[in-house]
CSV table of C-alpha atoms in Angstrom, one decimal:
chain,number,residue,atom,x,y,z
A,208,MET,CA,11.6,7.6,-4.2
A,209,GLU,CA,8.7,7.6,-1.1
A,210,ILE,CA,8.4,5.1,0.9
A,211,ASP,CA,4.7,4.0,0.8
A,212,TYR,CA,3.9,2.5,4.3
A,213,GLN,CA,0.1,1.4,3.7
A,214,VAL,CA,1.1,-0.1,1.0
A,215,ILE,CA,3.8,-2.6,2.7
A,216,GLY,CA,1.6,-2.5,5.3
A,217,GLN,CA,-1.5,-4.1,3.0
A,218,ARG,CA,1.2,-7.0,2.3
A,219,ILE,CA,2.2,-7.5,5.6
A,220,LYS,CA,-1.9,-7.9,6.4
A,221,GLU,CA,-2.2,-9.9,3.3
A,222,ALA,CA,0.9,-12.1,3.7
A,223,ARG,CA,0.1,-12.4,7.7
A,224,LYS,CA,-4.3,-13.7,6.7
A,225,CYS,CA,-2.2,-16.2,3.5
A,226,LYS,CA,-0.9,-18.4,6.9
A,227,CYS,CA,-4.4,-17.4,8.8
A,228,TRP,CA,-2.4,-15.4,11.7
A,229,SER,CA,-4.2,-13.7,13.8
A,230,GLN,CA,-2.5,-9.9,14.6
A,231,GLU,CA,-1.5,-11.5,18.0
A,232,LYS,CA,0.4,-14.5,16.5
A,233,LEU,CA,2.2,-12.4,14.4
A,234,SER,CA,3.0,-10.0,17.8
A,235,GLU,CA,4.1,-13.1,19.0
A,236,GLU,CA,6.7,-14.2,16.7
A,237,LEU,CA,8.0,-11.0,16.5
A,238,ASP,CA,8.1,-10.5,20.1
A,239,VAL,CA,5.8,-7.1,19.7
A,240,THR,CA,2.8,-5.5,20.5
A,241,THR,CA,-0.8,-5.9,18.7
A,242,VAL,CA,-1.2,-2.8,19.0
A,243,TYR,CA,2.4,-2.0,16.9
A,244,ILE,CA,1.3,-4.6,14.0
A,245,SER,CA,-2.4,-2.6,14.1
A,246,ARG,CA,0.0,0.5,13.2
A,247,VAL,CA,2.2,-1.5,10.5
A,248,GLU,CA,-0.8,-2.7,8.7
A,249,ARG,CA,-2.6,0.5,8.2
A,250,GLY,CA,0.9,2.1,7.5
A,251,SER,CA,0.8,4.5,10.4
A,252,ALA,CA,4.1,3.1,11.6
A,253,GLN,CA,7.5,3.7,10.1
A,254,ILE,CA,8.6,0.1,10.0
A,255,ASN,CA,12.6,0.2,10.0
A,256,LEU,CA,14.8,-2.3,7.8
A,257,LYS,CA,15.7,-4.6,10.4
A,258,ARG,CA,12.4,-5.1,11.6
A,259,LEU,CA,11.0,-5.5,7.9
A,260,VAL,CA,13.7,-8.0,7.4
A,261,GLN,CA,12.4,-10.1,10.7
A,262,ILE,CA,8.6,-9.6,9.6
A,263,GLY,CA,9.4,-11.2,6.1
A,264,SER,CA,11.3,-14.3,7.7
A,265,VAL,CA,8.4,-15.2,9.5
A,266,LEU,CA,6.1,-14.7,7.1
A,267,ASN,CA,7.9,-16.6,4.5
A,268,VAL,CA,7.7,-13.4,1.8
A,269,SER,CA,10.6,-11.7,0.5
A,270,ILE,CA,11.7,-8.0,0.9
A,271,GLU,CA,11.4,-7.2,-2.1
A,272,TYR,CA,7.3,-8.3,-2.1
A,273,LEU,CA,7.0,-6.4,1.4
A,274,ILE,CA,8.5,-3.1,-0.7
A,275,GLY,CA,7.8,-3.5,-4.0
A,276,GLY,CA,5.5,-6.2,-4.8
A,277,ALA,CA,7.7,-7.9,-6.8
A,278,MET,CA,8.2,-11.4,-6.0
A,279,PRO,CA,11.2,-13.0,-8.3
A,280,LYS,CA,10.8,-16.2,-7.7
A,281,ASN,CA,7.3,-16.6,-9.5
A,282,HIS,CA,7.8,-15.6,-12.9
A,283,ASN,CA,4.0,-14.2,-13.0
A,284,TYR,CA,4.7,-12.2,-10.2
A,285,LEU,CA,3.3,-8.6,-12.2
A,286,ASN,CA,0.2,-10.1,-13.7
A,287,ARG,CA,-1.6,-8.6,-10.4
A,288,GLU,CA,0.0,-5.3,-10.2
A,289,LEU,CA,-0.7,-5.0,-13.9
A,290,TYR,CA,-4.2,-6.3,-14.0
A,291,GLU,CA,-4.7,-3.8,-11.5
A,292,ILE,CA,-3.0,-0.7,-13.3
A,293,LEU,CA,-5.4,-1.1,-16.7
A,294,LEU,CA,-8.7,-1.5,-14.2
A,295,ASN,CA,-7.4,2.4,-12.9
A,296,CYS,CA,-7.3,3.0,-16.6
A,297,SER,CA,-9.7,4.2,-18.8
A,298,PRO,CA,-10.7,2.1,-21.9
A,299,ASP,CA,-8.2,4.4,-24.6
A,300,LYS,CA,-5.5,3.8,-22.0
A,301,GLN,CA,-5.9,0.2,-22.2
A,302,ARG,CA,-5.4,-0.3,-25.6
A,303,LEU,CA,-2.3,2.1,-25.1
A,304,ILE,CA,-0.5,0.2,-23.3
A,305,TYR,CA,-1.6,-2.7,-24.8
A,306,HIS,CA,-0.3,-2.2,-28.0
A,307,ILE,CA,2.9,-0.7,-26.0
A,308,ALA,CA,3.2,-4.6,-24.4
A,309,GLN,CA,2.6,-5.7,-28.1
A,310,ILE,CA,5.2,-3.8,-29.3
A,311,VAL,CA,7.8,-4.6,-26.5
A,312,SER,CA,6.9,-8.3,-26.6
A,313,ASN,CA,7.8,-8.4,-30.5
A,314,ALA,CA,11.0,-6.3,-29.8
A,315,LYS,CA,14.2,-8.1,-30.3
A,316,PHE,CA,16.5,-6.0,-28.5
A,317,VAL,CA,14.8,-6.8,-25.2
């Protein structure tokens, strides 16, 4: 599995904006430069796990969300991801995904 630093950076940016923080505010909280924050948010900096934990902590988001987009505390955490997948599919693929989802939803084994 390859790490997509651009996606992680976008999630960090979204979490920062949800707190109405500037890059300067986040950089102060983390004791790093705004240039570094900018690079992280663009995905041009390969952020390490220790820094990712620190960012998650100050922004009050889980590492699971930053890395994979999952917010396990919220039972609807996949709604947005599923919606975005469907938007990028042709109508035929959307119908197929819908039928597969119906089958899984009605299955007794899951």
